[in-house]
Coordinates of C-alpha atoms in Angstrom, one line a residue:
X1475 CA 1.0 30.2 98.2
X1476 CA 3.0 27.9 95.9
X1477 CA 1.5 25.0 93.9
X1478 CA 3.9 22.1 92.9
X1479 CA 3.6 18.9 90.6
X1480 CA 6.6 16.9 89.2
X1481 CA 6.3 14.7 86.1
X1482 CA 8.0 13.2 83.7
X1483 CA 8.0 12.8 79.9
X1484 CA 10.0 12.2 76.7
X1485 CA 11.6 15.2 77.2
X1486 CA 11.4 18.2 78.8
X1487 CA 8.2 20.3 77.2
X1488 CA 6.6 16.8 77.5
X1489 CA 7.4 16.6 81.0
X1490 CA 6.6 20.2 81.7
X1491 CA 3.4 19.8 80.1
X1492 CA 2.1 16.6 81.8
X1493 CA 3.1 18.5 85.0
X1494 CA 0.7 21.6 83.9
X1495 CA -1.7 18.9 83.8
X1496 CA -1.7 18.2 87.3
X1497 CA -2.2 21.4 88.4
X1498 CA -4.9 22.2 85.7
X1499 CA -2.7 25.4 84.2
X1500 CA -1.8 26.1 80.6
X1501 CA 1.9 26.0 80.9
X1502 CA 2.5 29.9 79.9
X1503 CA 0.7 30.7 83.3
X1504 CA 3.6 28.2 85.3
X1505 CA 7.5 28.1 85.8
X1506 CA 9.0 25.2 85.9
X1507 CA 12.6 23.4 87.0
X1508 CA 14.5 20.8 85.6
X1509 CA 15.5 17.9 87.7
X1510 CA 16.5 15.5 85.8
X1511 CA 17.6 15.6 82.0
X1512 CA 16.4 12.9 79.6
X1513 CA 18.7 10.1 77.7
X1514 CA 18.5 8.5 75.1
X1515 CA 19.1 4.4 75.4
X1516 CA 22.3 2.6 74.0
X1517 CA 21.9 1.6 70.8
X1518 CA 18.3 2.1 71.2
X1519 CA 17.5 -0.3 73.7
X1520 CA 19.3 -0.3 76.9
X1521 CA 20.0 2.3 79.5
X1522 CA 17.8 5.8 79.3
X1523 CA 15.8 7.6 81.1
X1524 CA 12.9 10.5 80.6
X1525 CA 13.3 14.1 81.4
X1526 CA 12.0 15.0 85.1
X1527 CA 10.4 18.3 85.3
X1528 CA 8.7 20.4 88.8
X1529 CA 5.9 23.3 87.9
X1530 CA 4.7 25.5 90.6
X1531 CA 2.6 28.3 90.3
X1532 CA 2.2 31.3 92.9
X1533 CA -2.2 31.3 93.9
X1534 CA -3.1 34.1 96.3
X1535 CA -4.4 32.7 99.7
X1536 CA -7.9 32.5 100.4
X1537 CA -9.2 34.5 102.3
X1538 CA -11.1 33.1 104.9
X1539 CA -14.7 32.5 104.9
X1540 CA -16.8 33.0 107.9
X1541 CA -17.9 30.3 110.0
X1542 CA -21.5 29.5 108.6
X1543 CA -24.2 29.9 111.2
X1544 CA -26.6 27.4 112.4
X1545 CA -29.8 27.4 110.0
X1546 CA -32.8 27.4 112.9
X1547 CA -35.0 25.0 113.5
X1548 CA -38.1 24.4 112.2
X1549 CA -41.1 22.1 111.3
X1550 CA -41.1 20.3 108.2
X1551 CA -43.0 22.1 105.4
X1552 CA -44.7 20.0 103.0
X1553 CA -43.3 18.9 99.8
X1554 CA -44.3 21.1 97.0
X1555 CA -45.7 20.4 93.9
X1556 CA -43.5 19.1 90.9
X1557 CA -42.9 22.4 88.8
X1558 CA -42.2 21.8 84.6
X1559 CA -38.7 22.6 83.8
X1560 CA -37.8 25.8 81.5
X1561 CA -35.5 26.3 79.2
X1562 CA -32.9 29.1 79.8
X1563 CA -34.0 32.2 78.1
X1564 CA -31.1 33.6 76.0
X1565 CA -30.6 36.4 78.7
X1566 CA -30.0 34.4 81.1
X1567 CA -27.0 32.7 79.1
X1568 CA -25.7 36.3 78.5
X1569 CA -25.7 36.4 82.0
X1570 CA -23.8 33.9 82.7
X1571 CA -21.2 34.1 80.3
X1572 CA -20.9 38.1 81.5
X1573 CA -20.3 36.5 85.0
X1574 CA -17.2 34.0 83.4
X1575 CA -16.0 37.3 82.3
X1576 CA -15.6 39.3 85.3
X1577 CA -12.3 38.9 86.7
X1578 CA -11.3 39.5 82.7
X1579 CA -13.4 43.2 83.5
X1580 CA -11.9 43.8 86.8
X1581 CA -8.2 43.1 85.4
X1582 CA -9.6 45.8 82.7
X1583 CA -11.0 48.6 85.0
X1584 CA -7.6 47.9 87.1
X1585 CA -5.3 48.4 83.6
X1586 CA -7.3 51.9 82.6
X1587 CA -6.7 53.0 85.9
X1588 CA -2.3 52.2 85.8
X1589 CA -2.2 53.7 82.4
X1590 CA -4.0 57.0 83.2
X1591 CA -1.6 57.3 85.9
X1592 CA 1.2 56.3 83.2
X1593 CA 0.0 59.2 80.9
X1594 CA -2.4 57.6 79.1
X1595 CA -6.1 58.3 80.4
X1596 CA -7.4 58.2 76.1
X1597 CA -6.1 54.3 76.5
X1598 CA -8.5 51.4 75.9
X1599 CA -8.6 47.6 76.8
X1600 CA -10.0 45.5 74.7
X1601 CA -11.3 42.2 76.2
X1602 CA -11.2 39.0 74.4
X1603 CA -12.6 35.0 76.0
X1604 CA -9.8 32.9 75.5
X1605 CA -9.5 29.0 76.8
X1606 CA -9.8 29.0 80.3
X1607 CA -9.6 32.9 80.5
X1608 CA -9.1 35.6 78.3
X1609 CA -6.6 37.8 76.5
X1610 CA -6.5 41.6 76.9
X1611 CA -5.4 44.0 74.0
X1612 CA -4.0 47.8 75.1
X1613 CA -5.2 50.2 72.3
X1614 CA -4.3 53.9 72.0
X1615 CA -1.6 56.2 70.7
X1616 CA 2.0 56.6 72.0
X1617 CA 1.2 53.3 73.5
X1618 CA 4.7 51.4 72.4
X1619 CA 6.3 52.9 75.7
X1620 CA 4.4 50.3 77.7
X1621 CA 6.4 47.3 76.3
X1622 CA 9.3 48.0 77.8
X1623 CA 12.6 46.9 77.2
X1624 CA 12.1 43.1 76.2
X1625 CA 8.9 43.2 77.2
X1626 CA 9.4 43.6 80.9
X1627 CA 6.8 46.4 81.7
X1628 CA 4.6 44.3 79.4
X1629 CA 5.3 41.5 81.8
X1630 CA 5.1 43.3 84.8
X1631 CA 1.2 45.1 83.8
X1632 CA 0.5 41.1 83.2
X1633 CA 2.0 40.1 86.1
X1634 CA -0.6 42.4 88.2
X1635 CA -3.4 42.3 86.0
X1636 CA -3.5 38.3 86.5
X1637 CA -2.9 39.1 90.3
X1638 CA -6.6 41.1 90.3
X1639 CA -8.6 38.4 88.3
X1640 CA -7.5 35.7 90.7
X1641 CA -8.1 37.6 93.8
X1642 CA -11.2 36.3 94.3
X1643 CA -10.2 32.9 94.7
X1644 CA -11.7 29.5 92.9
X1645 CA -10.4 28.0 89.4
X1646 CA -7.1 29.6 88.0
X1647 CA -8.2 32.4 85.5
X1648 CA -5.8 32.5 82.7
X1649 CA -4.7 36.2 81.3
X1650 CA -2.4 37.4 78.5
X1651 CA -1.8 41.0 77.9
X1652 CA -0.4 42.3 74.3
X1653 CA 0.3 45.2 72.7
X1654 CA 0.4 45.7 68.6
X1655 CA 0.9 42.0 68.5
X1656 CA 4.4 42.3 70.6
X1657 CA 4.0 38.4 71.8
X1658 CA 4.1 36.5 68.1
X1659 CA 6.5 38.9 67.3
X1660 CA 8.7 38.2 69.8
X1661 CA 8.1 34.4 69.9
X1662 CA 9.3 34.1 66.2
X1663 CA 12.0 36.0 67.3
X1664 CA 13.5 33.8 70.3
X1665 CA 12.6 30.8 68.0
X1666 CA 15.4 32.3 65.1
X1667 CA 17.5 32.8 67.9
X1668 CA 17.1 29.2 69.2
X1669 CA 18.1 27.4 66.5
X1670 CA 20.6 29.9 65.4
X1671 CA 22.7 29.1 68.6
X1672 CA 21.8 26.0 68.6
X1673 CA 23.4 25.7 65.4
X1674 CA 26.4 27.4 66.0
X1675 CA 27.1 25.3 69.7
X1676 CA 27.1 21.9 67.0
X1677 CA 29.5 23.7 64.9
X1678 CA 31.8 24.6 67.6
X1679 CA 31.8 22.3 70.4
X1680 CA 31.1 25.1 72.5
X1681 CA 28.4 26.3 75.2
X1682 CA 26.6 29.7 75.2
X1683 CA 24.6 31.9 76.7
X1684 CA 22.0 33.5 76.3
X1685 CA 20.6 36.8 78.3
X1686 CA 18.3 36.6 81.6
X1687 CA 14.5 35.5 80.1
X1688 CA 11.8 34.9 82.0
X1689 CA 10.0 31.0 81.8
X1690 CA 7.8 31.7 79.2
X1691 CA 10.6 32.9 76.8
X1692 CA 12.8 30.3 78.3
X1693 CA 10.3 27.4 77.2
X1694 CA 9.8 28.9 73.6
X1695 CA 14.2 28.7 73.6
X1696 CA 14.3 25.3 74.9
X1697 CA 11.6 24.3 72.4
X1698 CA 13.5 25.4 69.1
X1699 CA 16.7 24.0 70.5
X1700 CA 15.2 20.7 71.0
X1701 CA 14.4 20.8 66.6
X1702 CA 18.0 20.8 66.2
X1703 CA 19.9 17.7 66.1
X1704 CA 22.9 17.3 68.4
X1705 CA 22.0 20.1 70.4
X1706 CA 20.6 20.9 74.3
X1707 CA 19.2 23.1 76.3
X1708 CA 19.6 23.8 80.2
X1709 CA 18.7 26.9 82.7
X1710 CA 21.2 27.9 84.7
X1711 CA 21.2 31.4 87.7
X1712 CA 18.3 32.2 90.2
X1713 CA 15.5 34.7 90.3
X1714 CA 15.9 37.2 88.2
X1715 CA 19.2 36.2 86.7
X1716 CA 18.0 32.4 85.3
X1717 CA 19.1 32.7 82.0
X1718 CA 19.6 29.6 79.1
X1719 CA 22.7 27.6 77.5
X1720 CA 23.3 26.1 74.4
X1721 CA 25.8 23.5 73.8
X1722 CA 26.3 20.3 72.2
X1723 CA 25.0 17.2 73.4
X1724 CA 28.4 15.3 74.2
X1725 CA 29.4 18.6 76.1
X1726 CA 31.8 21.0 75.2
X1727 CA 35.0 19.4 72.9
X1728 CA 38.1 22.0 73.0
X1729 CA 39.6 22.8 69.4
X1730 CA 43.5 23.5 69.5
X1731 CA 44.5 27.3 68.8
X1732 CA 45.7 27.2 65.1
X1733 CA 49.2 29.0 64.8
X1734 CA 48.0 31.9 62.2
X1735 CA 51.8 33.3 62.3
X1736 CA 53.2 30.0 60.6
X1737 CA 53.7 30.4 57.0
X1738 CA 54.0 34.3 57.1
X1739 CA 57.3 36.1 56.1
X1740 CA 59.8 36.4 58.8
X1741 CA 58.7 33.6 61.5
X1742 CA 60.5 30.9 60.0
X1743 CA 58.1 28.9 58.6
X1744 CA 57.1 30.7 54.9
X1745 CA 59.9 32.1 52.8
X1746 CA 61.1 34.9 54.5
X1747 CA 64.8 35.8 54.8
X1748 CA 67.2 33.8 56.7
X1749 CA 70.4 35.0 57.1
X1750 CA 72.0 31.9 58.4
X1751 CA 70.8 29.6 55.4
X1752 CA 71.7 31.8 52.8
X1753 CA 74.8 32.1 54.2
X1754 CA 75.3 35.9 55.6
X1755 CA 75.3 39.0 52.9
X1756 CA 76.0 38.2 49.7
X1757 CA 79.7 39.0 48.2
X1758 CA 79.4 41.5 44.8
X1759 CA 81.1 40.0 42.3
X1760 CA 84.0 42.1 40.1
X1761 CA 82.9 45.4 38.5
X1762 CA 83.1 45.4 34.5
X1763 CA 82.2 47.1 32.2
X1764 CA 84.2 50.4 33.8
X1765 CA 84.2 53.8 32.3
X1766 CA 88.0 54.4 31.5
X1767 CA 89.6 57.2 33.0
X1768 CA 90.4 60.4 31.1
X1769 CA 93.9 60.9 29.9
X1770 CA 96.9 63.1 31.7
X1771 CA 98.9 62.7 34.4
X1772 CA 98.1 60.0 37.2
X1773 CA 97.4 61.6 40.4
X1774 CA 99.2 59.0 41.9
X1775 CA 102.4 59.4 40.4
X1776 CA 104.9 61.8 42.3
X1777 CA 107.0 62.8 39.3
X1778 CA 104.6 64.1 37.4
X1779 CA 103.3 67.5 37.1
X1780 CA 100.1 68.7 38.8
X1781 CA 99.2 70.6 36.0
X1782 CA 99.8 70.2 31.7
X1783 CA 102.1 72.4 29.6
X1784 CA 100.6 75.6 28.7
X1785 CA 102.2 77.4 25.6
X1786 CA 101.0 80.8 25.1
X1787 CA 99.8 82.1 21.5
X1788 CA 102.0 84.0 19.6

């Protein structure tokens, strides 16, 4: 069964938050869409409007309650006497505050049993009140495994574990499930990452985005975008595949592609050579400075002997 609210707000955490409030959830137990996004007035004081945000929440069905029988009748039995009033002995309290813990201990019991069937019977659960639930804490060794890649089978254990307090039915009971303090870890994490993009779509005039999270991830991206200025936030995809862009707030602003050739030797533009303004090969000028020939008879002369005079000794 699905639960719904829509609100509004300055913008969208503040929307998504007053929504939360209608259906009495923290807003890390509920998705959320975005219907409308907010702007900001002209000059400050026309035009505008606020962010419009729907939560919904998946409750199990109740399951239905018998039809009470009729109580017989009887004759009216005397008042009885007025009877002092006690205070609560501090048992009692301990009771009661062991019964506000029980779906936290049946989410438990169910957690020890999936990680003994994971390979991990020596595994503990350690079970902590937390506002309007409680937070449970996996403890043993070799127990990194169960995180998953980005915190998906982390999710998932969560995901079922919640499933099992709630079966019972009444008030919402909240649960978070962490190993070796994965959550803050990862939340300063996606916050870096926020801005970091969020930065970079300013610079650049450009969208981006970012891989498939689910909400609660989302909302800690959308909230770090939201710090920087000139920058926005959206979901985009279905299901599995919803995933977040960054871009600037005036939308995406295409750069021209710079020419990196121009300037460079041999595309015209730098120094390079250029046969047709230099004016072809150049001519070599006269030779000088010659090494004068040896002497005797010139090769070229037909009259002339191919050898010298040789005049033997005597």
């Amino acid at each position: 069964m699905i639960r719904e609210a829509i609100a509004t707000g300055d913008n969208v955490d503040a929307a998504f938050a007053n929504a939360c409030a209608q259906l009495g959830v923290e807003t890390v137990d509920a998705e959320f869409e975005i219907l409308e996004m907010p702007q900001k007035k002209t000059l400050g004081l026309f035009g505008g409007r606020p962010a419009k945000v729907r939560a919904y929440i998946e409750v199990p069905d109740p399951a239905q309650a018998p039809a009470p029988k009729p109580a017989p009748v009887s004759a009216p039995k005397p008042a009885p006497a007025p009877v002092a009033k006690v205070a609560p002995q501090p048992a009692a309290e301990a009771s009661s505050e062991k019964n506000s813990m029980a779906p936290a201990e049946n989410a438990a019991s169910y957690l020890k049993r999936v990680l003994a069937g994971m390979g991990l019977p020596d595994a503990t659960v350690e079970v902590k009140p937390a506002d309007s639930g409680a937070s449970l804490t996996l403890n043993g060794g070799d127990i990194g495994f169960v995180i998953g890649h980005r915190g998906e089978t982390l999710d998932a254990l969560q995901y079922l574990a919640s499933l099992v307090a709630n079966h019972s039915g009444g008030s919402y009971f909240r649960l978070t499930l962490d190993v070796g303090n994965y959550r803050e870890k990862r939340r300063e994490t996606l916050e870096a990452l926020g801005r970091k993009m969020a930065y970079r779509a300013v610079k650049s005039g450009r969208n981006s985005s970012l891989e498939p999270m689910n909400p609660y991830e989302r909302r800690i991206i959308h909230t770090a975008v939201q710090e920087v200025e000139g920058a926005k936030s959206w979901s985009e995809g279905e299901d599995q595949a919803r995933h977040v862009v960054i871009g600037p707030e005036g939308g995406e602003r295409y750069q021209p592609r710079r020419d990196n050739r121009r300037g460079k030797p041999g595309y015209g533009g730098g120094r390079g050579f250029d046969r047709d303004r230099r004016g072809g090969r150049p001519q070599r000028g006269p030779q000088q400075n010659q090494a004068p020939r040896s002497g005797g008879p010139k090769a070229d002369d037909p009259s002339a002997p191919i050898y010298g005079k040789i005049e033997a000794k005597k």
